[in-house]
Structure formats: structure tokens, C-alpha cells
Tab-separated table of C-alpha atoms and ligand atoms in Angstrom:
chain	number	residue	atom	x	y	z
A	1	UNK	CA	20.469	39.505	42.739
A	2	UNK	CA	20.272	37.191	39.628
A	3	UNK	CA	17.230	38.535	37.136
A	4	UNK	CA	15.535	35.231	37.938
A	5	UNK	CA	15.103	35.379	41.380
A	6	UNK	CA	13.694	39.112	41.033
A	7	UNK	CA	10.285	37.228	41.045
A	8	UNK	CA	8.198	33.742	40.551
A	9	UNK	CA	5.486	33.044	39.410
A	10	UNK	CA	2.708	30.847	40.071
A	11	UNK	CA	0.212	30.261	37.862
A	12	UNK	CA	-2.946	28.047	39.021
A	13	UNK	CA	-4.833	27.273	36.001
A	14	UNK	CA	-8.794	26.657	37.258
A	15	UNK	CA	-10.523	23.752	37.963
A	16	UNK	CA	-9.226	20.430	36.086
A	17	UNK	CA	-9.221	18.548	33.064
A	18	UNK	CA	-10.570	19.137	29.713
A	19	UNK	CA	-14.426	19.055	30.154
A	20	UNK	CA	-15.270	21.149	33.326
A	21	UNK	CA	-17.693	24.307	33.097
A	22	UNK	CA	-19.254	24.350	29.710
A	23	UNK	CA	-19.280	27.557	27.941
A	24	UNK	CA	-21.904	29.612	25.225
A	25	UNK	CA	-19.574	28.275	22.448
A	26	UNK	CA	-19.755	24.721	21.719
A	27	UNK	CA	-16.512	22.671	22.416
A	28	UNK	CA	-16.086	25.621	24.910
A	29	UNK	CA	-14.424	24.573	28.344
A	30	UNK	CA	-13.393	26.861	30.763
A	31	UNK	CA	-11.116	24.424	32.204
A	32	UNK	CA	-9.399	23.531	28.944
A	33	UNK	CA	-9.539	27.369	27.895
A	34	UNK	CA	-7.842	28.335	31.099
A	35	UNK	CA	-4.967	25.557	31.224
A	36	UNK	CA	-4.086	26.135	27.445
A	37	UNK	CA	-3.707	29.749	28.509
A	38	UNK	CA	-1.482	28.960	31.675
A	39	UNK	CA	1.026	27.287	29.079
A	40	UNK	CA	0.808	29.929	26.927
A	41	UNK	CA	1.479	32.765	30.076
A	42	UNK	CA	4.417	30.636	30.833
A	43	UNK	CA	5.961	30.318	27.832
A	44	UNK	CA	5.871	33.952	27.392
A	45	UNK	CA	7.081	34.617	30.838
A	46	UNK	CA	10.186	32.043	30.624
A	47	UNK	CA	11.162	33.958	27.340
A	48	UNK	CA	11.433	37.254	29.477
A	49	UNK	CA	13.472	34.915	31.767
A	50	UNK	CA	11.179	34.982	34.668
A	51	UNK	CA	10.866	31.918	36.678
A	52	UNK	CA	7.483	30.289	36.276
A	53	UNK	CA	5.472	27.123	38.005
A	54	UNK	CA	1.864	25.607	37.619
A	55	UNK	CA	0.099	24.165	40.247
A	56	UNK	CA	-0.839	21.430	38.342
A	57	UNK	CA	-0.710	19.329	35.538
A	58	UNK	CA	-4.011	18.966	32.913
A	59	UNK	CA	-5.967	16.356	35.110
A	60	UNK	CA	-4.719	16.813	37.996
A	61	UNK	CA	-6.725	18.617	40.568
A	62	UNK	CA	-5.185	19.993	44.012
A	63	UNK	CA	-7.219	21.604	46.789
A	64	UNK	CA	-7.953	25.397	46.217
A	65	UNK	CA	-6.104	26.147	49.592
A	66	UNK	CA	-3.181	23.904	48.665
A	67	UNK	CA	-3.096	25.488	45.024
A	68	UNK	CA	-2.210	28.804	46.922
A	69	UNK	CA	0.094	27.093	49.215
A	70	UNK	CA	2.229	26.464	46.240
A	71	UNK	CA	3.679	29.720	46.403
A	72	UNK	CA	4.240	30.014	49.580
A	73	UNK	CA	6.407	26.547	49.828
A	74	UNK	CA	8.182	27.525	46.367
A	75	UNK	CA	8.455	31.288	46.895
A	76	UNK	CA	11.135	31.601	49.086
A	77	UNK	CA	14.590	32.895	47.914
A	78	UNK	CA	12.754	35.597	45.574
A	79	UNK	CA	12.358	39.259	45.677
A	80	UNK	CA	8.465	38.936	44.639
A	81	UNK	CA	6.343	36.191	44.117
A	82	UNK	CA	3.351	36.776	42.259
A	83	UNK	CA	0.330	33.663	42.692
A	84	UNK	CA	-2.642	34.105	39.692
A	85	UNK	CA	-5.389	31.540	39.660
A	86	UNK	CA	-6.458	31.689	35.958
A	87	UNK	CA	-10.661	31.818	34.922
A	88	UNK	CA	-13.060	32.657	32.901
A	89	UNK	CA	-16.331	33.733	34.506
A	90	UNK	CA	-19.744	33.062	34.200
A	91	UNK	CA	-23.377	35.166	35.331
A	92	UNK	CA	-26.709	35.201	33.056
A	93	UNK	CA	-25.226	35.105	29.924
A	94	UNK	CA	-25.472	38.977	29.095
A	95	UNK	CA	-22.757	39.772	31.683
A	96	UNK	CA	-19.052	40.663	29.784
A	97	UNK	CA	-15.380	41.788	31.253
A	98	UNK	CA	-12.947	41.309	32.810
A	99	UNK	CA	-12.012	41.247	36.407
A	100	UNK	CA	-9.370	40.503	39.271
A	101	UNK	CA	-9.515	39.642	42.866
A	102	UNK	CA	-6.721	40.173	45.312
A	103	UNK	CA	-6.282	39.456	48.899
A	104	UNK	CA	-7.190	42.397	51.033
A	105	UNK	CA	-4.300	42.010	52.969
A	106	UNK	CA	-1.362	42.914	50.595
A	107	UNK	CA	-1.689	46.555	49.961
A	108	UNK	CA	0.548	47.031	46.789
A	109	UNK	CA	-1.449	44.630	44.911
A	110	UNK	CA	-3.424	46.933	43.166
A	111	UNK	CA	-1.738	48.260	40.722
A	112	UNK	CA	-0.312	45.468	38.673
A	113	UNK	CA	-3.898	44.095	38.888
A	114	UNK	CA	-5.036	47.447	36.992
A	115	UNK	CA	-2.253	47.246	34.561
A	116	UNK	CA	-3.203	42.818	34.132
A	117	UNK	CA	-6.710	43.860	33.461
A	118	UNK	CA	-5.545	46.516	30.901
A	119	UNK	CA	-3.486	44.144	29.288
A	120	UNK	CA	-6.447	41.340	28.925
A	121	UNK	CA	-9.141	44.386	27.494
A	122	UNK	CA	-6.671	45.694	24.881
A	123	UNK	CA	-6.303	41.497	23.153
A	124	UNK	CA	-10.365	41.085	23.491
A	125	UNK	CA	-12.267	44.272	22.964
A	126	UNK	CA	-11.261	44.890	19.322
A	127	UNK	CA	-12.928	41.479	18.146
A	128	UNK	CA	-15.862	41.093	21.081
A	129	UNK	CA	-16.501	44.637	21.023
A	130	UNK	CA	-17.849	44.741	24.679
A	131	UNK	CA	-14.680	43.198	26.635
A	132	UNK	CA	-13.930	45.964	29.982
A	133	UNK	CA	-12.304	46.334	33.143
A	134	UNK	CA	-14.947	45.507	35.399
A	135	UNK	CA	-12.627	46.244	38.512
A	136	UNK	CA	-10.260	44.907	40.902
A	137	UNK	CA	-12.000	43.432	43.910
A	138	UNK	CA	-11.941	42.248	47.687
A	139	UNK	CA	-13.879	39.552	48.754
A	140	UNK	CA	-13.064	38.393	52.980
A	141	UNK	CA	-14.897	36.504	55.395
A	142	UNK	CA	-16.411	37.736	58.406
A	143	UNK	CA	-13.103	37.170	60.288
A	144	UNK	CA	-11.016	39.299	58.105
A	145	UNK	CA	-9.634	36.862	56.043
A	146	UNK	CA	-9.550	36.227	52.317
A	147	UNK	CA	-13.218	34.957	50.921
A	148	UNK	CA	-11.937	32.579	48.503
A	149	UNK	CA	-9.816	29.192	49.488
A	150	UNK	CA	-7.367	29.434	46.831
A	151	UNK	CA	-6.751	33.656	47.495
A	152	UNK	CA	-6.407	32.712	51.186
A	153	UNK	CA	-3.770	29.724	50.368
A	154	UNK	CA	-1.210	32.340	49.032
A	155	UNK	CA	-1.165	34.188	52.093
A	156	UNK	CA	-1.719	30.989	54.460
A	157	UNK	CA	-4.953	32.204	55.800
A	158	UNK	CA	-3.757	35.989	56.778
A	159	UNK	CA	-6.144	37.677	58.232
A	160	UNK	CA	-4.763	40.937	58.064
A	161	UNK	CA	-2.106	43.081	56.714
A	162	UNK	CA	0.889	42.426	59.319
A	163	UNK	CA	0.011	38.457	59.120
A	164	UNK	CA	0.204	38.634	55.263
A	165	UNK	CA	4.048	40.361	55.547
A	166	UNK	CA	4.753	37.165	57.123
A	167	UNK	CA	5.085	35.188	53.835
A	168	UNK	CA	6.116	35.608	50.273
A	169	UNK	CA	3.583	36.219	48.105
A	170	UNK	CA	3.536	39.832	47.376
A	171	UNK	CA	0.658	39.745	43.982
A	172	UNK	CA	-2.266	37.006	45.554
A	173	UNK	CA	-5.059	37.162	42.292
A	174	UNK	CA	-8.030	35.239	40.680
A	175	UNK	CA	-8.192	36.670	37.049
A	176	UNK	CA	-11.183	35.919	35.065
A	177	UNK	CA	-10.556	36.421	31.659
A	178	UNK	CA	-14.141	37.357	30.624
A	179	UNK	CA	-17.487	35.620	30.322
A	180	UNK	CA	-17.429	31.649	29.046
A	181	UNK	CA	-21.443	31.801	29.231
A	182	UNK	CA	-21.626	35.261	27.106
A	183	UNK	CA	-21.133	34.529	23.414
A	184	UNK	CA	-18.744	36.982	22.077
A	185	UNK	CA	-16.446	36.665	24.706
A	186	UNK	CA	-16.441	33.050	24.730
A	187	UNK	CA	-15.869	32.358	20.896
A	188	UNK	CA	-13.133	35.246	21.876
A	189	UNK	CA	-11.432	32.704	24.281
A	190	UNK	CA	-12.505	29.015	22.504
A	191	UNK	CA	-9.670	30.187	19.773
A	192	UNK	CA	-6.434	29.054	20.543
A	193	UNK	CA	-4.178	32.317	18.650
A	194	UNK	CA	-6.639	34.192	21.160
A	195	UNK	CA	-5.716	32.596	24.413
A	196	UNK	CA	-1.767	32.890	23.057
A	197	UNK	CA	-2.678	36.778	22.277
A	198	UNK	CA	-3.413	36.946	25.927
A	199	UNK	CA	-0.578	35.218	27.684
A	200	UNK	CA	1.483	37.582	25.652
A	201	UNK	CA	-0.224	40.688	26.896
A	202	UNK	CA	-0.221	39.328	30.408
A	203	UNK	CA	3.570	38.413	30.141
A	204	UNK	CA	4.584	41.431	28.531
A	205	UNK	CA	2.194	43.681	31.866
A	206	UNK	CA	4.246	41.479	34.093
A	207	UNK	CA	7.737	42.079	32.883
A	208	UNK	CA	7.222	45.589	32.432
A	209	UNK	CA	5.633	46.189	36.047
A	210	UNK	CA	8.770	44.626	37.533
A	211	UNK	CA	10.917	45.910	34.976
A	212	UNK	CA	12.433	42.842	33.642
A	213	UNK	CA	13.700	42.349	30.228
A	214	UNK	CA	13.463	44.756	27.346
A	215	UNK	CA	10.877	46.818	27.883
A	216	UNK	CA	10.883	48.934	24.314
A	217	UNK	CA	10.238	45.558	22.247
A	218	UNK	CA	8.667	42.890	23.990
A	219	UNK	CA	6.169	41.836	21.244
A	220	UNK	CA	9.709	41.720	18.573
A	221	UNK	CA	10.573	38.793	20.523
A	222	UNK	CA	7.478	36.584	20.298
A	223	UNK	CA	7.838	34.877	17.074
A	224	UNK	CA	3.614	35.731	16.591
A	225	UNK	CA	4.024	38.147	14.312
A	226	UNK	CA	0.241	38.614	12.646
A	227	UNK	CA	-1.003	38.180	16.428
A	228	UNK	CA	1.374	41.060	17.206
A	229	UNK	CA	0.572	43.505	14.773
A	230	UNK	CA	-3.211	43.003	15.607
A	231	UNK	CA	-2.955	43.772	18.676
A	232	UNK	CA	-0.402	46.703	18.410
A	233	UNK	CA	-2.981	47.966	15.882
A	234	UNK	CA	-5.550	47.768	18.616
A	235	UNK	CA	-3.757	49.981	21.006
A	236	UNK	CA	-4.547	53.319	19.496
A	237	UNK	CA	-8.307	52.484	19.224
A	238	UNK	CA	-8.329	51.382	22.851
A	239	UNK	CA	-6.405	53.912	24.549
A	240	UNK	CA	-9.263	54.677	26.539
A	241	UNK	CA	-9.767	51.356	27.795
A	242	UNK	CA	-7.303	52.431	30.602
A	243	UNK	CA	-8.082	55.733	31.720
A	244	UNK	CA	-11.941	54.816	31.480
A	245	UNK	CA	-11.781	51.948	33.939
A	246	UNK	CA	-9.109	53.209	36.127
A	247	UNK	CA	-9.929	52.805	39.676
A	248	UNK	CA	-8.588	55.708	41.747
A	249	UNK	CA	-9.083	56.038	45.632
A	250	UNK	CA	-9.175	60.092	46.653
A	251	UNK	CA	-9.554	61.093	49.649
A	252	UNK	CA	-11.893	63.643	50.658
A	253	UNK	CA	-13.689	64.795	53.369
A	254	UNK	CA	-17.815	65.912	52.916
A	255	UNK	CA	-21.239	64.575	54.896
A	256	UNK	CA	-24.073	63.184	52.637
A	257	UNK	CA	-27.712	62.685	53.237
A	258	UNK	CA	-29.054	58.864	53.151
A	259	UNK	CA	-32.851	58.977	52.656
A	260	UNK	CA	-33.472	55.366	52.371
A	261	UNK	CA	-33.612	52.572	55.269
A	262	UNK	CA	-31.691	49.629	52.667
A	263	UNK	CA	-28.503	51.143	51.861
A	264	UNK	CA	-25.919	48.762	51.965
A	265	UNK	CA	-22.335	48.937	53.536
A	266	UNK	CA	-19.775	46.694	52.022
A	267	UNK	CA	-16.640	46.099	52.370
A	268	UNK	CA	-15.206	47.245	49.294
A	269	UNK	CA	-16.576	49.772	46.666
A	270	UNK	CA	-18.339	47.253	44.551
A	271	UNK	CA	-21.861	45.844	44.385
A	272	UNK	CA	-19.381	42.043	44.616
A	273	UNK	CA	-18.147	42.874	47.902
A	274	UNK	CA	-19.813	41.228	51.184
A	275	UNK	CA	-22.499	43.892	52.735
A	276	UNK	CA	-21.526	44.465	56.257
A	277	UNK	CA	-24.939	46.244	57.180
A	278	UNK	CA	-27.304	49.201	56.082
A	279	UNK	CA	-26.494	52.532	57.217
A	280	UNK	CA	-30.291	53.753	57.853
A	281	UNK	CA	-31.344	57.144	57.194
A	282	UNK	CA	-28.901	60.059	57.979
A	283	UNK	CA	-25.769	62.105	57.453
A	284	UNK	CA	-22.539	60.771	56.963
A	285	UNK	CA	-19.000	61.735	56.475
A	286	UNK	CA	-17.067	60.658	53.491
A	287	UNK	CA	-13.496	59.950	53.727
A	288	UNK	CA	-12.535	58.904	50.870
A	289	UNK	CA	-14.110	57.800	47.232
A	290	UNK	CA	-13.803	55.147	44.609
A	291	UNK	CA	-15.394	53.971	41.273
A	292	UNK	CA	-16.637	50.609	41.162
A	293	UNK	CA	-19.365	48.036	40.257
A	294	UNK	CA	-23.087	48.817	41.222
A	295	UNK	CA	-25.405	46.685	39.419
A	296	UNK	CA	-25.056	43.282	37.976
A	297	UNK	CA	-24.606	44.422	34.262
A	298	UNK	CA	-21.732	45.851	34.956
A	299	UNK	CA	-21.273	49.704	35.602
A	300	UNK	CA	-19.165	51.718	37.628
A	301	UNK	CA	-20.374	54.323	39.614
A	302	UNK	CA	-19.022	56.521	42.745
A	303	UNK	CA	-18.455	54.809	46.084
A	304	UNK	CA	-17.523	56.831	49.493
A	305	UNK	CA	-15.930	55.288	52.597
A	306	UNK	CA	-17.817	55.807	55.713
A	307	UNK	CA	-15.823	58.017	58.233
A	308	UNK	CA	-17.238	55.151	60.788
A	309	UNK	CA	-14.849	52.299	58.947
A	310	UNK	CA	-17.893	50.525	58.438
A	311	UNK	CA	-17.269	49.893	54.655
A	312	UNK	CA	-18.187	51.717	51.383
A	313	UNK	CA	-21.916	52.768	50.375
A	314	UNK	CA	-23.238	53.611	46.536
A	315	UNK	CA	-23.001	56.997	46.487
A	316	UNK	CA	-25.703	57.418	43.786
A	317	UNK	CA	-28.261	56.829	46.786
A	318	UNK	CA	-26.481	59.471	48.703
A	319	UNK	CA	-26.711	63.614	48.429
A	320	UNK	CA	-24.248	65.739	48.893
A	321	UNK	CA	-25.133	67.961	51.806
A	322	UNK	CA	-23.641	71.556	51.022
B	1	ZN	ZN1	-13.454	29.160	37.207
């Protein structure tokens, strides 16, 4: 197989046009921000010779499930197609990081979206000083599939696993590329060499996860030289970043106590994943554990998976029974 049909792919850059979702910086438009990037990622990723399309052009402004559908009608022919929607996020203002959502339904998603993460932390956190992985996420309706319109488009509406194998799209993300409405991530992201600095990471994460082009000296062939060395300068201070954040499933096998009534199952082991119900006050068998998101500023704590297949529950309201 030819190196460019190893993989496509798709980039949806958010929203439309040059004015949409304000941000903490003045002249600050996530819309804008995220399209400018979206060049930028493609660029880089046509240099490593990967194939690369957008969804749309700068005012145009597709439906969120026919954004996702993109890949599926261009994808075929290709060993991997990967489909990113490209953001920046937004809370209360205080809220910072960066995070990825992937369908549920195609298991060997994770992984990249660690390393994509990774990538986007190691550009920001040396100048914002409070950029992190903030996790990679689920989010599905009540009838298994994919919460968010543009998510589900990639894998035409797949509600599970098997219906997902059906099409192409191997990598189905939203990336949000920090916090527009916090201030030192957005004047982070309303500079141009910034957004470029990013692409570059991204691109390089990419090529290197499906081992396409030279992997010793990606950043060589970039032709941003001072952007480069900042950045490679920035990897010894943030080696860290990636081991800190990392998101590792173990499975295990204990019963804790739950001593409150309003402990909430979800889904997935993160305070951002749809509550399914409350377990009510007992012992339970965990199956297997996680670190993810428990409160809204931010931090990562334990998660266990119920042995019912209910979901995931905090553990730090749980106790270990001995
Ligand atoms: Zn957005």
C-alpha cells in the first residue's frame, strides 16, 4: 500500500466564520482560532505526506452530523481514517486544559487521543503555566450511541462496537484545545506562531502514532525554526506532563463500602460523563479502576467500575472494605 493511503484525515474545524464564540482575549474567536489552526494541522500533515481534508471552507457551515459524514463518504480506500473536530472550550472562566472526546464505540481510540493531548500540553504549558490533560472522554445517549452530532456522524450513528466496524473511521474525536474564556490560555491560542506551534505538535503525534515519515526529525523539516527550539526546550521541563495525566484502566477485583444515598454512576470515569443512576448505600465489587475528572476545576481522582456494568462511581466516596 502507497504511504498515502495508510490513513486520511479529516479535520472539522468548529463552528463557522470569523466572529463566533468570543473569547477572554479581545479579538479572540474561537471560530477563527480553530480554522487558522485546521490550516496549520494540514499543512503540517501534507508535509509528512499524509492525505488531509476539511469539512469546510471559512464561512461555510455544514451540519454537525454531516461534518462527520465527511469521513465516512471520503474514507474509503484507506487503511485508517482519523475524523478530529477542532475547539477550544469554554466553563466559568477559571477552568484550563485540555481535553478529547471519542466515540465509545471504537475501542483503539484511546491511545492516540492520550498521545494528541500530550502533544497540545507540551506547546501551551510552558507559556500559560496551567495548560493539562484533563482526560479523554465518552459522552453517549441513552440508546448507546455517541452524545454529540458531529462524534456520531463519523461512525453514522453506531450504536455500538460491532455497528462502528461497519465503516471507516477508526480515530472519531472532538479536541478542545484549552479554555477561550480563561485568560492565559486564550492569549495562548489568539497568537498565530501559537496555533502553528500546535498543528506541528499534533502533526508530528499523528505521524509518529502511525509511523509515517521520519520519525527521528520531524521538527528539522518544518521550516519554524525559533518555534521549534521552544518547544524542544520545553520537553525536558514537561516530561511529566505525560506520565502525570496518563489514564490507565487496571483491572482489579475488591468490594467497597458506599455510605451515602447520592453517589452517582456514570458511564465513564469522569465527573463529564452522563450519570446513569445512584448506587445507594452498600458494598460493591470493583472490577476495574481508572483516573479521571471529579469536580469541575479540574482534578483527577480514582474511579472503579461496578461489577454490575452499571457504570463507574468516584471512588473517593467509597472505602475499601478489607
Ligand atoms: Zn466549539
Amino acid at each position: 500500500m502507497s504511504e498515502n493511503k495508510k490513513l486520511l484525515v479529516v479535520i472539522d474545524p468548529g463552528h463557522t466564520g470569523n466572529t463566533y464564540n468570543a473569547g477572554a482575549v479581545k479579538g479572540y474567536y474561537e471560530s477563527k482560532a480553530v480554522y487558522d489552526l485546521s490550516l496549520y494541522e494540514k499543512t503540517a500533515l501534507e508535509k509528512r505526506g499524509i492525505d488531509v481534508i476539511l469539512t469546510r471552507e471559512r464561512n461555510q457551515d455544514p451540519g454537525l452530523y454531516e461534518r462527520g459524514q465527511m469521513a465516512v463518504k471520503k474514507g474509503n480506500g484507506y487503511a485508517n481514517v482519523l475524523f478530529e473536530s477542532n475547539h477550544t472550550d469554554a466553563f466559568n472562566g477559571k477552568v484550563c486544559g485540555v481535553t478529547v472526546v471519542r466515540s465509545a464505540h471504537l475501542p483503539g481510540s484511546e491511545k492516540l487521543a492520550e498521545k494528541m493531548i500530550d502533544a497540545i500540553v507540551k506547546v501551551m504549558k510552558p507559556s500559560t503555566g496551567i495548560t493539562y490533560n484533563r482526560g479523554v472522554v465518552t459522552k453517549t445517549q441513552s440508546n448507546g450511541a455517541d452524545w454529540y452530532g458531529v462524534i456520531r456522524g463519523a461512525v453514522s450513528g453506531a450504536a455500538s462496537q460491532g455497528q462502528a466496524k461497519n465503516g471507516p473511521v477508526r480515530y472519531d474525536y472532538i479536541v478542545e484545545h484549552g479554555f477561550h474564556d480563561n485568560p492565559k490560555e486564550c492569549l495562548f491560542l489568539s497568537k498565530q506562531e501559537n496555533l502553528k506551534a500546535i498543528a506541528e505538535a499534533k502533526a508530528a503525534a499523528i505521524a509518529e502514532y502511525f509511523g509515517i515519515g521520519n520519525k527521528s526529525q520531524p521538527a528539522n523539516q518544518s521550516g519554524q525554526s525559533s518555534q521549534n527550539n521552544r518547544n524542544n526546550n520545553s520537553h525536558q521541563t514537561n516530561q511529566n506532563t505525560s506520565t502525570d495525566s496518563m489514564t490507565l484502566n487496571k483491572k482489579t477485583a475488591y468490594l467497597v463500602r458506599v455510605s451515602v444515598d447520592d453517589l452517582n454512576i456514570r458511564q465513564a470515569p469522569t465527573i463529564h460523563s452522563k450519570a446513569v443512576g445512584f448506587t445507594g448505600k452498600g458494598v460493591f465489587t470493583i472490577t476495574e479502576e481508572a483516573t479521571g475528572i471529579v469536580n469541575a476545576a479540574g482534578e483527577k481522582s480514582q474511579w472503579g467500575k461496578l461489577k454490575s456494568g452499571q457504570g463507574w462511581i468516584c471512588l473517593d466516596y467509597a472505602e475499601k472494605v478489607a
